[in-house]
Short mmCIF file of N, CA and C in Angstrom, two decimals:
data_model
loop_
_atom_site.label_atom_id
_atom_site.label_comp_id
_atom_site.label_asym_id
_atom_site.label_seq_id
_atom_site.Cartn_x
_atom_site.Cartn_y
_atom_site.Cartn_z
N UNK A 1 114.42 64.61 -95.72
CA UNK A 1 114.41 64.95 -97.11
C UNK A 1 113.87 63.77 -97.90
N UNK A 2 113.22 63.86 -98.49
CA UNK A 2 112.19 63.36 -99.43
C UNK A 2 113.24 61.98 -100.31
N UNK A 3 113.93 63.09 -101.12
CA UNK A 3 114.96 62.58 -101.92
C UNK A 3 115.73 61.88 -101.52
N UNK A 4 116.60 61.68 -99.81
CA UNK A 4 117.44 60.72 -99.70
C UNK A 4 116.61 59.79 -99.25
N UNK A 5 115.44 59.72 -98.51
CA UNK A 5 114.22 58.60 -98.38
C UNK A 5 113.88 57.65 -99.30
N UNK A 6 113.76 58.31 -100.53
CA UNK A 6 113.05 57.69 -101.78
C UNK A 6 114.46 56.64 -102.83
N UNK A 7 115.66 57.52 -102.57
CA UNK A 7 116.56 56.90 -103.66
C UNK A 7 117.32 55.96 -102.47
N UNK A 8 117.31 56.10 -100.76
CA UNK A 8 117.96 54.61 -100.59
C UNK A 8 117.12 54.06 -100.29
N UNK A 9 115.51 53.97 -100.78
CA UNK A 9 114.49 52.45 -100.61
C UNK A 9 113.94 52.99 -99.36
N UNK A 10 113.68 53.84 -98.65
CA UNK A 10 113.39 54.33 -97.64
C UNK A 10 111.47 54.10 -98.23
N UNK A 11 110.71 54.21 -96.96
CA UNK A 11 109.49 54.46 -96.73
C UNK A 11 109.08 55.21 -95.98
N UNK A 12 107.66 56.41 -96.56
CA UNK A 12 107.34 57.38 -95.52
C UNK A 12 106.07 57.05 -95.40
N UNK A 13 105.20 57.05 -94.21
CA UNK A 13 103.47 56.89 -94.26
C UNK A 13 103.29 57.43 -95.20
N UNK A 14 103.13 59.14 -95.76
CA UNK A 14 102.90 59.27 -97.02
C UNK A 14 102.45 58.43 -98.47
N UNK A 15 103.28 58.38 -98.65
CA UNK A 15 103.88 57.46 -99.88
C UNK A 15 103.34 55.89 -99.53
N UNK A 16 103.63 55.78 -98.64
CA UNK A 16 102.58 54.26 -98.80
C UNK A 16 101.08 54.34 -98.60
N UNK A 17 100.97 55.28 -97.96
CA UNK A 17 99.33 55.43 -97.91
C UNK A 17 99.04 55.46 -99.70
N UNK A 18 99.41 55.69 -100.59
CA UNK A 18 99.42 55.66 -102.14
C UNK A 18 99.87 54.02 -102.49
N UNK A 19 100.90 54.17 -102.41
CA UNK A 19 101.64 52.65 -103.42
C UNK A 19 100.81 51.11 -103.11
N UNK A 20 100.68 51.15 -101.24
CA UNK A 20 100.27 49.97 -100.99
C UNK A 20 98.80 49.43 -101.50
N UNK A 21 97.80 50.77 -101.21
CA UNK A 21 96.64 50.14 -101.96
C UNK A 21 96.46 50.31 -103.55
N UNK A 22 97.48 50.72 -104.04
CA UNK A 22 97.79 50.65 -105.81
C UNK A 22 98.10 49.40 -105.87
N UNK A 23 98.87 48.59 -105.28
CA UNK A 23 99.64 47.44 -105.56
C UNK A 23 98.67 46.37 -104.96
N UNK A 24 97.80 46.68 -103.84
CA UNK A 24 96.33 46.01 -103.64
C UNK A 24 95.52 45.57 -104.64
N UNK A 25 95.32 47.04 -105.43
CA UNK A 25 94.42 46.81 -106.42
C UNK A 25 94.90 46.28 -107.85
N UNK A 26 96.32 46.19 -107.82
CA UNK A 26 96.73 45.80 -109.30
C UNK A 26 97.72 44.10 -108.86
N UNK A 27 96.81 43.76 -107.81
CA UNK A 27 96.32 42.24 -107.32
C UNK A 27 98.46 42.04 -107.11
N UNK A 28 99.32 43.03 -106.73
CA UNK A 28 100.51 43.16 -106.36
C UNK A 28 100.79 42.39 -104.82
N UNK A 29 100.26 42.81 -103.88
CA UNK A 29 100.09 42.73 -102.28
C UNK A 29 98.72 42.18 -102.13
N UNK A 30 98.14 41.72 -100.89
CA UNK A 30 97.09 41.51 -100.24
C UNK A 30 97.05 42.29 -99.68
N UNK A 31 95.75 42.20 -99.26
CA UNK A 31 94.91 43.45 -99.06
C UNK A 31 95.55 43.94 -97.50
N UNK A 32 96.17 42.45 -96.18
CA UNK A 32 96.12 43.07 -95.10
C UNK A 32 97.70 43.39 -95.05
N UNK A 33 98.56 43.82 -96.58
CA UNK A 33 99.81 44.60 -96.26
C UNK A 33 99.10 45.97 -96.27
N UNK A 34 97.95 46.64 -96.65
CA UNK A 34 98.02 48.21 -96.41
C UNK A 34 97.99 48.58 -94.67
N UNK A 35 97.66 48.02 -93.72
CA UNK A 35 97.64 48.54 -92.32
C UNK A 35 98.63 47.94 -91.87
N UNK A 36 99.55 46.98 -92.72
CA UNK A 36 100.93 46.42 -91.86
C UNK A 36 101.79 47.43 -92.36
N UNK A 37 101.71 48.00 -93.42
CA UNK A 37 103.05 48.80 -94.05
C UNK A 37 102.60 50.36 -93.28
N UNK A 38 101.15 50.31 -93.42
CA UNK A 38 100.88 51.79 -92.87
C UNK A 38 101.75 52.21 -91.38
N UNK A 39 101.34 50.95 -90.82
CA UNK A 39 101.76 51.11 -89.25
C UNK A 39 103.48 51.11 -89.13
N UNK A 40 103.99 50.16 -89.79
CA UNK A 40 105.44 49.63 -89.84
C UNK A 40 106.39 51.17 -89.99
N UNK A 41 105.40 51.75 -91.50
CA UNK A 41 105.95 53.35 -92.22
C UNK A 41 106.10 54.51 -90.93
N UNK A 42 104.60 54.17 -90.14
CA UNK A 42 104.61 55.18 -89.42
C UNK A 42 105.24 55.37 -87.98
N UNK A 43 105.41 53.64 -87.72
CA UNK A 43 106.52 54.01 -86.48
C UNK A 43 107.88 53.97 -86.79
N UNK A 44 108.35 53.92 -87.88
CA UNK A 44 109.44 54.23 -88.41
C UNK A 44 109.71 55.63 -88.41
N UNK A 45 108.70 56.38 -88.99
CA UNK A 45 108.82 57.82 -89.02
C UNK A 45 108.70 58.73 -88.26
N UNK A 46 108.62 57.99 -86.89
CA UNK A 46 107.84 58.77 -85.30
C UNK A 46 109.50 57.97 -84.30
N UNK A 47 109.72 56.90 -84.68
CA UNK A 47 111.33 57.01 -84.07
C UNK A 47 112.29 57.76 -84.41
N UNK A 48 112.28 58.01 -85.99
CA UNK A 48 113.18 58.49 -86.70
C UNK A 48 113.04 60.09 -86.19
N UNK A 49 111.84 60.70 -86.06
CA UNK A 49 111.89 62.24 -85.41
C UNK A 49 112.24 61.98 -83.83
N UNK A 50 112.07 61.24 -83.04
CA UNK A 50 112.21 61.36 -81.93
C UNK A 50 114.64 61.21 -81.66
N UNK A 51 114.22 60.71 -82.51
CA UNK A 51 116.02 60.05 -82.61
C UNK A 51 116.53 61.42 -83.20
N UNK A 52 116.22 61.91 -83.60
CA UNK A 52 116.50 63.18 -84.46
C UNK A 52 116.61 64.35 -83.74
N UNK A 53 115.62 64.05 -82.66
CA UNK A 53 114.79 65.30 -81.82
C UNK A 53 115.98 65.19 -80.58
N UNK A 54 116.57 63.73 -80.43
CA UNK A 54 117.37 63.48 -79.01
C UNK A 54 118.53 64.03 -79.93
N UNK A 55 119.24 63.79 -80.89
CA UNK A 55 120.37 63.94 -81.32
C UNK A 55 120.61 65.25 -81.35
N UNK A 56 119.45 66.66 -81.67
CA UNK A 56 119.61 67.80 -81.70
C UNK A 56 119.49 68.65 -80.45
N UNK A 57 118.96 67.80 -79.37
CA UNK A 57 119.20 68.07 -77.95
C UNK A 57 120.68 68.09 -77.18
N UNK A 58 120.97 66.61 -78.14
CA UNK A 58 122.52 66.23 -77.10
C UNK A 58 123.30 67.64 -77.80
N UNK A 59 123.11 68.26 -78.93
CA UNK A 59 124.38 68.80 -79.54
C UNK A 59 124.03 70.23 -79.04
N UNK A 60 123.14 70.55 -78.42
CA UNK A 60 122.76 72.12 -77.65
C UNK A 60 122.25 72.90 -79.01
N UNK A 61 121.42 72.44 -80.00
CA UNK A 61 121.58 72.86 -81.00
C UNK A 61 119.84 73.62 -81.26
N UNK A 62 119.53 72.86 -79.79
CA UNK A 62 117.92 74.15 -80.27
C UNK A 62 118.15 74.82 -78.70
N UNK A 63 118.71 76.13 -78.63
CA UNK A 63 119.18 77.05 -77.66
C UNK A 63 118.85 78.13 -78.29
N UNK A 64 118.33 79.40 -77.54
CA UNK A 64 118.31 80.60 -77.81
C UNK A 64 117.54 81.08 -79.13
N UNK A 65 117.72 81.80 -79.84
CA UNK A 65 117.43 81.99 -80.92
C UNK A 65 116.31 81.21 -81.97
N UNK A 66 117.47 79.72 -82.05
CA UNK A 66 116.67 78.39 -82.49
C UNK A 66 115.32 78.47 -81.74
N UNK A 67 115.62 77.82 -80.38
CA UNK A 67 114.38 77.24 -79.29
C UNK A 67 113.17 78.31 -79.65
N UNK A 68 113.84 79.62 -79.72
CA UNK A 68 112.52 80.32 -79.33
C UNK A 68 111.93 80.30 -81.00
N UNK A 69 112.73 80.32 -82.36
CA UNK A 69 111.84 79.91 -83.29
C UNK A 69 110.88 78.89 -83.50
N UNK A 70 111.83 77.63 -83.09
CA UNK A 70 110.94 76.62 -82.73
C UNK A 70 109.83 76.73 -81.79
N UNK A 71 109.64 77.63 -80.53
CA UNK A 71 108.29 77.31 -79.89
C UNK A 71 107.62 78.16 -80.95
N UNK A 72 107.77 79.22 -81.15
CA UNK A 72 107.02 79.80 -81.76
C UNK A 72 106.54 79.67 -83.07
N UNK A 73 107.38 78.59 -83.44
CA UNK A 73 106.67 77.71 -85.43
C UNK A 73 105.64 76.67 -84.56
N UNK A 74 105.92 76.01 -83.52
CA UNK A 74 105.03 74.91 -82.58
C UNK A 74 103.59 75.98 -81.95
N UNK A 75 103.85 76.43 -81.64
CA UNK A 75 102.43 77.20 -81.48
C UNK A 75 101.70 77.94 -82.41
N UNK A 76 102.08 78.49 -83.33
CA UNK A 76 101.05 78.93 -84.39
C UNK A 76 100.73 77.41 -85.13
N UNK A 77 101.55 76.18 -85.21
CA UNK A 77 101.12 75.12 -85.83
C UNK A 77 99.95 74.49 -85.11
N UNK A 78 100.20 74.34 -83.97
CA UNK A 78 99.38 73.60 -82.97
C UNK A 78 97.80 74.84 -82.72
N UNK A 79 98.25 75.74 -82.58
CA UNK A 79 97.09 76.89 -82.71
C UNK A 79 95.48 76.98 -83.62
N UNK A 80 96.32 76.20 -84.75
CA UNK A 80 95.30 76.35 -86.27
C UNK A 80 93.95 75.85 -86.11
N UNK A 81 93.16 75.93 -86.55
CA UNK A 81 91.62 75.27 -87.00
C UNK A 81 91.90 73.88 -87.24
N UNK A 82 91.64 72.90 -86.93
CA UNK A 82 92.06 71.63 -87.30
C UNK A 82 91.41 70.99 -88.69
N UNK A 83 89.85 71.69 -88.64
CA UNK A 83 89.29 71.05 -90.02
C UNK A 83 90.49 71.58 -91.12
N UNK A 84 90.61 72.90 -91.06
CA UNK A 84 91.37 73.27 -91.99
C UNK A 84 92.75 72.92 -91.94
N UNK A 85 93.58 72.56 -91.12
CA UNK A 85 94.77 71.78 -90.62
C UNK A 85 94.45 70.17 -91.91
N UNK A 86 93.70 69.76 -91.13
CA UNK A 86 93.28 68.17 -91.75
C UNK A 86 93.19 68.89 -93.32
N UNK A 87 92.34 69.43 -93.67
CA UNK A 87 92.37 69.71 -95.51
C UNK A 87 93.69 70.00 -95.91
N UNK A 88 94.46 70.89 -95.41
CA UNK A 88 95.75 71.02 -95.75
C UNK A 88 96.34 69.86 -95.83
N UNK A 89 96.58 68.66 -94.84
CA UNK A 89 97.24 67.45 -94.88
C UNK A 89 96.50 66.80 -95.95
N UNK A 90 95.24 66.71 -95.96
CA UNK A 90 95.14 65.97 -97.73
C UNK A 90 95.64 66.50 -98.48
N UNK A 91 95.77 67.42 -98.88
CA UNK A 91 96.53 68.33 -100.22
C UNK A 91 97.95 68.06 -99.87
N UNK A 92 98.41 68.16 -98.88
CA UNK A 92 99.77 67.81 -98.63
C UNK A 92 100.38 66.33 -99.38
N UNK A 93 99.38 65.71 -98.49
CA UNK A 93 99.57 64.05 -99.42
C UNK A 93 98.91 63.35 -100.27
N UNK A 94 97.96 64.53 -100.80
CA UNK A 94 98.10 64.25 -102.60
C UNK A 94 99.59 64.69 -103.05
N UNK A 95 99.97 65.90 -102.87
CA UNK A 95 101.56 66.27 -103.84
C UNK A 95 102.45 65.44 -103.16
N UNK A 96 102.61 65.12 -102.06
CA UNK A 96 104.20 63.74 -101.61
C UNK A 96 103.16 62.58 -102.51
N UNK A 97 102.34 62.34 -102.75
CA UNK A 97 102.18 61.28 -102.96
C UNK A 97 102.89 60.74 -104.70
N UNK A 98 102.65 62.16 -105.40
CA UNK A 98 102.75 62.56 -106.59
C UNK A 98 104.31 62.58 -106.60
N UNK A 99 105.14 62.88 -105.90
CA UNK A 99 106.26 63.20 -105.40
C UNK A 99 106.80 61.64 -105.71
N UNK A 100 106.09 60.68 -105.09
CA UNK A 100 106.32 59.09 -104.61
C UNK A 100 106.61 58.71 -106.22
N UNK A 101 105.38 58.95 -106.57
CA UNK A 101 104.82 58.64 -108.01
C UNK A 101 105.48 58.86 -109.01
N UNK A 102 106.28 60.51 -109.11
CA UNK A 102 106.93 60.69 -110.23
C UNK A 102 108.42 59.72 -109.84
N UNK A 103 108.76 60.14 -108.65
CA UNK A 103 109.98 59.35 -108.65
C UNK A 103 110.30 57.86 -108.92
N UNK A 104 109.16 57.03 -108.79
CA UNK A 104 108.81 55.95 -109.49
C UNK A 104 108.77 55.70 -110.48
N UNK A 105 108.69 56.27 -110.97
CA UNK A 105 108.40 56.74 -113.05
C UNK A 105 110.11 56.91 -113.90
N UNK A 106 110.47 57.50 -113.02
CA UNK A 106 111.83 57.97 -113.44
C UNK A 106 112.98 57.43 -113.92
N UNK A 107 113.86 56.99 -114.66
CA UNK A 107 114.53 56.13 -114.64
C UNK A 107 116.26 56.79 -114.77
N UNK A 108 116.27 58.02 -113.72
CA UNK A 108 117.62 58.57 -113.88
C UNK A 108 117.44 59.10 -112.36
N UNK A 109 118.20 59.51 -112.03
CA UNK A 109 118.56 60.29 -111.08
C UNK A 109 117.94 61.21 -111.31
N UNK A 110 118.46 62.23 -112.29
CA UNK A 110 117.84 63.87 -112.31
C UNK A 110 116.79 63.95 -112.78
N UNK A 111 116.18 62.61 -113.39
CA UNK A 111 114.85 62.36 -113.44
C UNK A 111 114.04 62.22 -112.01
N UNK A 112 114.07 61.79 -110.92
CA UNK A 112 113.92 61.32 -109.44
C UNK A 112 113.99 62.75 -108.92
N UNK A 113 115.26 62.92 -109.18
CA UNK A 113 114.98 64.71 -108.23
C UNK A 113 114.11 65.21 -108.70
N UNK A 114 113.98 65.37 -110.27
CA UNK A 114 112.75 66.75 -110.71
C UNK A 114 111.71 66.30 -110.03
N UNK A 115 111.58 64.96 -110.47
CA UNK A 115 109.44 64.61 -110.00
C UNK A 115 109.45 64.53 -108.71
N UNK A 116 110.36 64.82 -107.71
CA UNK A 116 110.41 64.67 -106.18
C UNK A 116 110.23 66.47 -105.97
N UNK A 117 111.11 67.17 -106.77
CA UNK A 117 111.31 68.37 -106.46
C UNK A 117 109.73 68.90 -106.72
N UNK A 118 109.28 69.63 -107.81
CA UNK A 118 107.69 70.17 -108.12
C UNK A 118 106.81 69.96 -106.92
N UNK A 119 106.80 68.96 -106.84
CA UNK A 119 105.29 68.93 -106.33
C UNK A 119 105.67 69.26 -104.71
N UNK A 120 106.90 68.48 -103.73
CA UNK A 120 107.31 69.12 -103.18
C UNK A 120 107.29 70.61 -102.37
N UNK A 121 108.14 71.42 -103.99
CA UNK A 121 108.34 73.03 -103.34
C UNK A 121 106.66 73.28 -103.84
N UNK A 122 105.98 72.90 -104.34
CA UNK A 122 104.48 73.40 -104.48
C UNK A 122 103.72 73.37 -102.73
N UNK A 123 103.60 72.41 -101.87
CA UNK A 123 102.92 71.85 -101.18
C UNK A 123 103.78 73.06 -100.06
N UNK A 124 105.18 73.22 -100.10
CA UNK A 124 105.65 73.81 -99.33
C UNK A 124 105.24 75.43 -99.42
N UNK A 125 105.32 75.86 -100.58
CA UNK A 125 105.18 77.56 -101.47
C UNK A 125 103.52 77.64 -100.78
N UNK A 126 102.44 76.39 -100.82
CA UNK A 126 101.55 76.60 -100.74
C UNK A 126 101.00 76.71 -99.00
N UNK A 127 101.92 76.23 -98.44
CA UNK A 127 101.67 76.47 -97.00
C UNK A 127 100.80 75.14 -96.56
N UNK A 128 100.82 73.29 -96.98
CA UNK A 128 100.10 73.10 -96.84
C UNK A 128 100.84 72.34 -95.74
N UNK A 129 100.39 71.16 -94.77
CA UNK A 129 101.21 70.15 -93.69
C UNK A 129 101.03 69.39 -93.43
N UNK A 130 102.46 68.85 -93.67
CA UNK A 130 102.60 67.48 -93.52
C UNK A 130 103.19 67.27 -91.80
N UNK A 131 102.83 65.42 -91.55
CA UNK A 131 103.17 65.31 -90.44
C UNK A 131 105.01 65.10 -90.18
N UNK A 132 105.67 64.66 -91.13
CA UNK A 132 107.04 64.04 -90.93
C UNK A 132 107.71 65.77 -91.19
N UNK A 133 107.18 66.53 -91.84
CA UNK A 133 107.94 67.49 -91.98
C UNK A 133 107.95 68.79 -90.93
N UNK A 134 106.33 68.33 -90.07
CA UNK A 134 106.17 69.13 -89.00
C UNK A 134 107.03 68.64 -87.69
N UNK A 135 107.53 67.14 -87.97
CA UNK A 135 108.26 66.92 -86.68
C UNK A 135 109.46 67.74 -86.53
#
């Protein structure tokens, strides 16, 4: 979830693929934190599904019903056109990015949820994909 990521200081590749070269260019960071944070974000976010993925194994919790939704959301995903796969993931992370952005802006809580929420259920309503949410 987006929202508990963003409000305890959490980082997603997403979102830094945005902030780090903003903060590049507004002479914030040097230039070689965008491929240290990129990489740092993204094996963070590839343990964090795999840890996720073991924890929902140990609890018997993708069996029957589950499992077979899950192969079957994994194969129409994996199935797709990839050019069009890849365009979807830009559009995807333009709105998380916007997502990053508003919640940055915000200076309340229910300020943080709204600008996390929109763009969010948009990207989702719109069918577009992301990688942390496909894990």
């Amino acid at each position: 979830n987006l929202l508990l990521i963003l409000l305890t200081g959490g980082v997603l590749m997403t979102g830094a693929s945005a902030t780090v070269p903003a903060a590049v260019l507004e002479k914030k960071a040097h230039w070689i934190s965008i491929p240290k944070i990129v990489a740092i974000s993204w094996v963070g976010n590839l343990v964090g599904a795999v840890i996720f993925a073991l924890l929902v194994h140990a609890c018997d919790m993708n069996t029957g019903a589950t499992a077979e939704l899950a192969i079957k959301i994994t194969y129409k995903k994996c199935s797709k056109d990839f050019i069009k796969t890849f365009i979807k993931g830009i559009g995807c992370n333009w709105l998380v990015c916007m997502a990053v952005f508003l919640s940055g802006q915000a200076q309340d809580m229910a300020g943080k949820m709204v600008g996390i929420w929109f763009p969010i259920s948009c990207f989702v309503a719109i069918g577009f994909e992301h990688i942390p949410a496909n894990f």
